[in-house]
Short mmCIF file of C-alpha atoms in Angstrom, two decimals:
data_model
loop_
_atom_site.label_atom_id
_atom_site.label_comp_id
_atom_site.label_asym_id
_atom_site.label_seq_id
_atom_site.Cartn_x
_atom_site.Cartn_y
_atom_site.Cartn_z
CA MET A 19 84.07 80.19 170.49
CA LYS A 20 85.20 82.14 167.42
CA ALA A 21 86.46 78.95 165.80
CA PHE A 22 83.10 77.36 166.55
CA VAL A 23 80.98 80.19 165.12
CA VAL A 24 83.13 81.79 162.41
CA ASN A 25 83.79 79.86 159.20
CA LYS A 26 86.00 82.48 157.59
CA ARG A 27 87.30 85.98 158.22
CA GLY A 28 87.52 88.40 155.30
CA ILE A 29 85.09 89.14 152.47
CA LEU A 30 85.94 90.33 148.96
CA ARG A 31 83.39 92.48 147.10
CA PRO A 32 84.18 92.83 143.37
CA ALA A 33 82.72 95.88 141.65
CA MET A 34 80.28 94.68 138.98
CA ASP A 35 79.35 98.06 137.46
CA MET A 36 80.22 101.76 137.80
CA LYS A 37 77.41 102.27 140.32
CA ASN A 38 79.14 99.65 142.51
CA VAL A 39 82.46 101.44 142.13
CA THR A 40 81.02 104.79 143.20
CA LYS A 41 79.07 103.48 146.20
CA LEU A 42 81.85 101.23 147.45
CA ASN A 43 84.42 104.00 147.05
CA ASP A 44 82.26 106.13 149.34
CA ASN A 45 82.10 103.29 151.85
CA ALA A 46 85.85 102.79 151.75
CA GLY A 47 86.37 106.51 152.36
CA ASN A 48 84.02 106.63 155.33
CA CYS A 49 84.48 103.24 156.97
CA LEU A 50 85.02 102.78 160.69
CA SER A 51 88.48 101.78 161.85
CA CYS A 52 87.02 98.62 163.40
CA CYS A 53 85.44 97.56 160.09
CA ARG A 54 87.71 98.93 157.41
CA VAL A 55 87.15 98.64 153.66
CA GLU A 56 90.19 98.46 151.38
CA ARG A 57 90.13 99.16 147.65
CA LEU A 58 92.12 96.61 145.60
CA ASN A 59 93.12 96.42 141.96
CA ASN A 60 93.34 93.13 140.06
CA GLU A 61 96.96 92.42 141.01
CA GLU A 62 96.27 93.03 144.71
CA ALA A 63 93.14 90.87 144.58
CA GLN A 64 95.14 88.04 142.96
CA GLY A 65 97.42 88.12 145.98
CA LEU A 66 94.45 87.39 148.18
CA LEU A 67 92.73 84.89 145.91
CA PRO A 68 94.65 83.56 142.88
CA GLY A 69 92.40 83.16 139.86
CA VAL A 70 89.83 85.78 140.84
CA LEU A 71 88.52 88.01 138.02
CA LEU A 72 87.51 91.65 138.46
CA PRO A 73 85.28 92.98 135.62
CA PHE A 74 86.11 96.61 136.51
CA ASN A 75 89.65 95.97 137.82
CA THR A 76 88.36 96.95 141.25
CA ALA A 77 87.37 95.04 144.36
CA PHE A 78 86.74 96.04 147.94
CA PHE A 79 88.15 93.90 150.71
CA MET A 80 86.72 93.85 154.24
CA PRO A 81 89.39 92.04 156.30
CA GLU A 82 87.37 92.10 159.53
CA ALA A 83 84.11 90.87 157.96
CA LEU A 84 82.99 87.44 159.12
CA ASN A 85 81.38 84.46 157.41
CA ILE A 86 79.15 83.07 160.17
CA ASN A 87 77.82 79.55 160.68
CA PRO A 88 74.23 80.55 161.59
CA GLN A 89 73.24 77.42 163.51
CA HIS A 90 76.38 77.52 165.65
CA TYR A 91 75.94 81.26 166.14
CA LEU A 92 72.37 80.91 167.43
CA GLU A 93 73.39 78.11 169.80
CA ALA A 94 76.25 80.22 171.14
CA LEU A 95 73.97 83.25 171.47
CA PHE A 96 71.52 81.27 173.61
CA ARG A 97 74.36 80.00 175.81
CA ALA A 98 75.59 83.58 176.21
CA CYS A 99 72.11 84.59 177.38
CA GLU A 100 72.08 81.71 179.88
CA ASN A 101 75.46 82.82 181.23
CA LEU A 102 74.28 86.43 181.52
CA VAL A 103 71.24 85.36 183.55
CA LYS A 104 73.38 83.27 185.91
CA GLU A 105 75.86 86.11 186.33
CA SER A 106 73.22 88.76 187.08
CA SER A 107 71.44 86.46 189.54
CA SER A 108 74.68 85.78 191.42
CA GLN A 109 75.38 89.50 191.77
CA ASP A 110 72.25 90.25 193.82
CA PHE A 111 70.36 91.89 190.95
CA GLY A 112 67.36 89.73 191.81
CA GLU A 113 66.74 86.17 190.73
CA LYS A 114 66.18 85.70 187.02
CA GLN A 115 65.32 82.64 185.00
CA LEU A 116 65.75 81.84 181.33
CA SER A 117 63.82 78.87 179.96
CA LEU A 118 63.45 77.35 176.52
CA HIS A 119 60.05 75.77 175.91
CA GLN A 120 59.45 74.06 172.59
CA LYS A 121 55.80 73.53 171.70
CA SER A 122 53.42 74.13 168.82
CA VAL A 123 51.36 77.32 169.00
CA HIS A 124 48.20 77.75 166.94
CA GLY A 125 47.29 81.33 167.92
CA LEU A 126 48.25 84.27 170.10
CA SER A 127 45.28 83.65 172.38
CA GLU A 128 47.17 80.69 173.87
CA PHE A 129 49.50 83.11 175.68
CA GLU A 130 46.73 85.03 177.46
CA GLY A 131 47.04 85.07 181.24
CA GLU A 132 50.48 83.47 181.27
CA TYR A 133 52.85 86.19 180.03
CA ASP A 134 53.26 89.95 180.47
CA ALA A 135 54.71 90.30 176.97
CA VAL A 136 55.03 88.15 173.87
CA ILE A 137 57.47 88.97 171.07
CA ILE A 138 56.58 87.40 167.72
CA CYS A 139 59.75 86.66 165.76
CA LEU A 140 58.70 83.90 163.39
CA GLY A 141 60.16 85.28 160.18
CA ALA A 142 58.18 84.15 157.15
CA LYS A 143 55.97 82.00 159.42
CA ALA A 144 54.47 85.08 161.15
CA ASN A 145 51.60 85.06 158.66
CA THR A 146 50.56 81.61 159.89
CA LEU A 147 49.19 83.10 163.12
CA PRO A 148 45.43 83.57 162.59
CA GLU A 149 45.29 86.92 164.41
CA ILE A 150 47.72 88.57 161.98
CA SER A 151 47.51 86.35 158.90
CA GLY A 152 47.38 88.44 155.73
CA ARG A 153 47.81 91.70 157.64
CA LEU A 154 51.59 92.04 157.56
CA PRO A 155 53.24 93.77 154.58
CA LEU A 156 55.79 91.00 154.17
CA ARG A 157 57.01 89.62 150.85
CA THR A 158 58.07 85.98 150.94
CA CYS A 159 61.03 84.77 148.93
CA ARG A 160 62.54 81.29 148.81
CA GLY A 161 66.29 80.98 148.40
CA VAL A 162 68.39 77.94 147.46
CA ILE A 163 72.12 77.59 148.16
CA LEU A 164 74.51 75.00 146.73
CA ASN A 165 77.30 73.08 148.42
CA LEU A 166 80.36 72.29 146.30
CA GLU A 167 83.52 70.26 146.83
CA PRO A 168 86.71 70.17 144.71
CA PRO A 169 86.92 67.58 141.92
CA ASP A 170 89.95 65.75 143.34
CA ILE A 171 92.32 65.71 146.32
CA THR A 172 94.85 67.96 144.56
CA ARG A 173 92.45 70.89 144.31
CA CYS A 174 91.17 73.14 147.08
CA TYR A 175 90.22 76.72 147.83
CA PRO A 176 93.22 78.78 149.02
CA GLU A 177 93.53 78.40 152.79
CA HIS A 178 93.57 82.15 153.39
CA GLY A 179 91.25 83.04 150.52
CA PRO A 180 88.32 85.28 151.51
CA SER A 181 84.64 84.62 150.94
CA ILE A 182 83.17 86.51 147.97
CA LEU A 183 80.14 88.79 147.88
CA SER A 184 78.91 89.37 144.32
CA ASP A 185 75.89 88.66 142.09
CA ALA A 186 76.28 85.16 143.50
CA TRP A 187 78.12 84.89 146.80
CA ILE A 188 80.67 82.24 147.75
CA ALA A 189 80.82 81.44 151.47
CA VAL A 190 83.86 79.39 152.47
CA GLU A 191 83.20 76.62 155.00
CA SER A 192 86.66 75.13 154.53
CA SER A 193 89.24 74.76 151.78
CA ARG A 194 87.24 71.77 150.52
CA SER A 195 83.68 73.01 151.04
CA LEU A 196 82.04 76.07 149.48
CA ASN A 197 78.47 77.32 149.68
CA VAL A 198 77.16 79.32 146.71
CA GLY A 199 73.95 81.36 146.83
CA SER A 200 71.38 82.43 146.54
CA THR A 201 68.35 82.19 144.30
CA TRP A 202 65.27 84.42 144.74
CA GLU A 203 61.86 82.86 144.19
CA TRP A 204 59.37 85.60 145.04
CA LYS A 205 55.93 84.83 146.50
CA SER A 206 56.92 81.29 147.37
CA ILE A 207 55.38 79.84 150.52
CA ASN A 208 57.61 76.75 150.51
CA SER A 209 59.59 76.86 153.77
CA SER A 210 61.03 73.34 153.52
CA PRO A 211 64.84 73.14 153.73
CA ASP A 212 64.71 70.18 151.35
CA VAL A 213 65.47 70.83 147.69
CA SER A 214 64.14 68.68 144.87
CA ILE A 215 66.33 67.45 142.02
CA ASP A 216 64.65 69.87 139.59
CA GLU A 217 64.97 72.81 141.97
CA ALA A 218 68.65 72.04 142.60
CA SER A 219 69.30 71.77 138.86
CA LYS A 220 67.63 75.12 138.26
CA ALA A 221 69.68 76.73 141.05
CA ARG A 222 72.92 75.33 139.59
CA HIS A 223 72.12 76.77 136.14
CA GLU A 224 71.37 80.14 137.72
CA LEU A 225 74.15 80.45 140.29
CA LEU A 226 77.23 78.79 138.81
CA PRO A 227 77.56 81.12 135.77
CA LYS A 228 77.37 84.12 138.12
CA ALA A 229 79.92 82.68 140.54
CA SER A 230 82.31 81.63 137.76
CA THR A 231 82.33 85.18 136.37
CA ILE A 232 84.36 86.13 139.45
CA TYR A 233 86.01 82.82 140.32
CA PRO A 234 86.24 80.69 137.13
CA GLU A 235 87.72 77.63 138.88
CA ILE A 236 84.42 76.98 140.59
CA LYS A 237 83.09 75.56 137.31
CA ASP A 238 85.18 72.43 137.99
CA TRP A 239 83.90 71.94 141.53
CA VAL A 240 81.45 69.10 142.22
CA PHE A 241 77.88 69.66 143.39
CA THR A 242 77.23 67.71 146.62
CA GLY A 243 73.87 69.05 147.80
CA ALA A 244 71.54 71.98 148.25
CA LYS A 245 69.36 73.47 150.97
CA ALA A 246 66.77 76.21 151.05
CA GLY A 247 64.97 78.68 153.28
CA LEU A 248 62.14 81.18 153.13
CA ARG A 249 62.90 84.87 153.66
CA ALA A 250 60.41 87.39 155.04
CA MET A 251 61.24 90.54 153.10
CA PRO A 252 59.97 93.92 154.32
CA PRO A 253 58.15 96.37 152.03
CA LEU A 254 60.06 98.82 149.86
CA THR A 255 59.84 102.38 151.16
CA PRO A 256 61.50 105.70 150.22
CA LEU A 257 63.96 104.95 153.06
CA GLY A 258 64.73 101.47 151.79
CA SER A 259 63.61 98.04 152.99
CA LEU A 260 63.25 98.49 156.74
CA PRO A 261 62.40 95.78 159.30
CA LEU A 262 59.01 95.64 161.01
CA LEU A 263 58.92 96.37 164.75
CA GLY A 264 56.32 97.55 167.25
CA CYS A 265 53.39 96.71 169.50
CA ILE A 266 50.51 95.06 167.63
CA ASN A 267 47.79 94.99 170.31
CA ASP A 268 45.72 97.61 168.47
CA PHE A 269 46.64 96.02 165.18
CA ILE A 270 45.03 92.68 166.04
CA GLY A 271 41.92 94.41 167.32
CA ARG A 272 41.16 93.11 170.84
CA ASN A 273 41.93 93.95 174.45
CA HIS A 274 44.60 91.71 175.89
CA SER A 275 46.06 91.01 179.30
CA CYS A 276 49.57 91.12 177.86
CA LYS A 277 51.32 93.12 175.18
CA TYR A 278 52.18 91.58 171.83
CA TRP A 279 55.21 92.81 169.90
CA LEU A 280 56.36 92.11 166.36
CA PHE A 281 60.01 91.62 165.42
CA GLY A 282 60.16 90.69 161.75
CA GLY A 283 60.86 91.54 158.16
CA LEU A 284 64.63 91.41 158.63
CA GLY A 285 64.97 89.99 155.12
CA SER A 286 68.32 88.61 154.03
CA ARG A 287 70.33 90.94 156.28
CA GLY A 288 69.00 89.86 159.65
CA LEU A 289 72.45 89.17 161.05
CA LEU A 290 73.31 92.86 160.62
CA TYR A 291 70.12 94.09 162.27
CA HIS A 292 69.20 91.60 164.96
CA GLY A 293 71.39 92.73 167.87
CA TRP A 294 70.44 96.40 167.69
CA LEU A 295 66.77 95.74 166.92
CA GLY A 296 66.54 93.05 169.59
CA ASN A 297 67.84 95.55 172.14
CA LEU A 298 65.26 98.14 171.03
CA THR A 299 62.42 95.62 171.21
CA ALA A 300 63.48 94.40 174.66
CA HIS A 301 63.53 97.98 176.01
CA ALA A 302 60.12 98.66 174.45
CA ALA A 303 58.59 95.49 175.92
CA LEU A 304 60.04 96.07 179.40
CA SER A 305 58.96 99.72 179.51
CA CYS A 306 55.63 99.12 177.66
CA ASN A 307 56.64 102.06 175.50
CA GLU A 308 56.74 101.76 171.72
CA GLU A 309 58.27 105.22 171.38
CA VAL A 310 61.75 103.90 172.21
CA ILE A 311 61.66 102.34 168.72
CA PRO A 312 62.47 104.74 165.83
CA SER A 313 59.26 105.70 164.02
CA GLU A 314 60.74 104.54 160.69
CA LEU A 315 60.56 100.97 162.02
CA THR A 316 56.93 101.19 163.14
CA SER A 317 55.57 103.08 160.12
CA TRP A 318 54.75 99.75 158.41
CA LYS A 319 51.44 99.78 160.29
CA ASN A 320 50.24 102.45 157.83
CA ILE A 321 50.94 100.21 154.83
CA ASN A 322 48.18 98.06 153.36
CA PRO A 323 49.54 94.61 152.50
CA LYS A 324 49.59 93.81 148.78
CA PHE A 325 49.52 90.24 147.55
#
C-alpha cells in the first residue's frame, strides 16, 4: 500500500532567509524522534541531491516526510474504512454499514428526516449551499501546478533525490516526472482542474524561476501539462490560520431534525490536519457535543465574513 500511496520519501527544505534559518533551527532542535529534522550544509545537501543550491548554505532534511499521491491516498483511506467496518461487525460490536452514495445536492434541507447528522466537508464548494452561502469566513484561492519531464532519455532526477519544499515546491512522482507548484490566485471562484494555455504560461513564468533558484537543472526540463484546484483558506487570526469546525444548526437559523456540522477551511495543509480533526468531528457528531472540539476551532462563528 505504501508503494501505491507514497510517491517519494524525504523532503528537503532550503532556508531562504534568516527568519527561515531561525525557525527551522528551532524545529530541528525540538523534533520528534519519529519525524526528525536534520540540518545540512551545502556539501551534505549535494550528497542528497547533486546540483541543488542553498542561498544561505543551510537546508533542513526530513527523511521520514512523505510525498503523497492524494487520489490514491483517498481511495486507500476509504478502503481502510470499509475494512474497519467489516472487522468491527465480525467481532460482535453490532452490525455497521458503510455506504458511498454519489448524487447532486442542492441544499441542506434535502437531508432532513433521513440522517441523524450531516458533516459538510465540501472545501471551497461549501459556499455553494444556499443555507450557508456567503456566511463562512473562507478565502478562496486557485492554485496551478506544472508537470515536467526531462529533455532527453539521458537526463533524470536522481533516484534517491528528495522532494523540495521552497518558494516553489518540487514533488517527485518518479525520476522522469516532477510536479512544480503552486500559484496563488486569491478570490478566484474557478474550481475547474483544467488549465488554459494562457494560465499555464503565466504559471510557468511564475514558478520556474523560483524552482530553478534551488534546483537550476529544472530549467531544461520540458513542460508536459498543468492542472489546478481551488483552496478554501481559513481566516487569519492571532493564533494563525485555523480550520473551521463545529455545529452550524444555530448558524443557519432554523430548527432541524438532525445536526449539521462543518469541517472546512483546511487550506493548503489539509493532509496534516484531516486525521486529527476528522476524529474530533466524529466524536462531536456522535456525542452531539460541540465542546469536544477545541474552542479555537469553533471561534470562527464570531467572525463576520469579508469579501
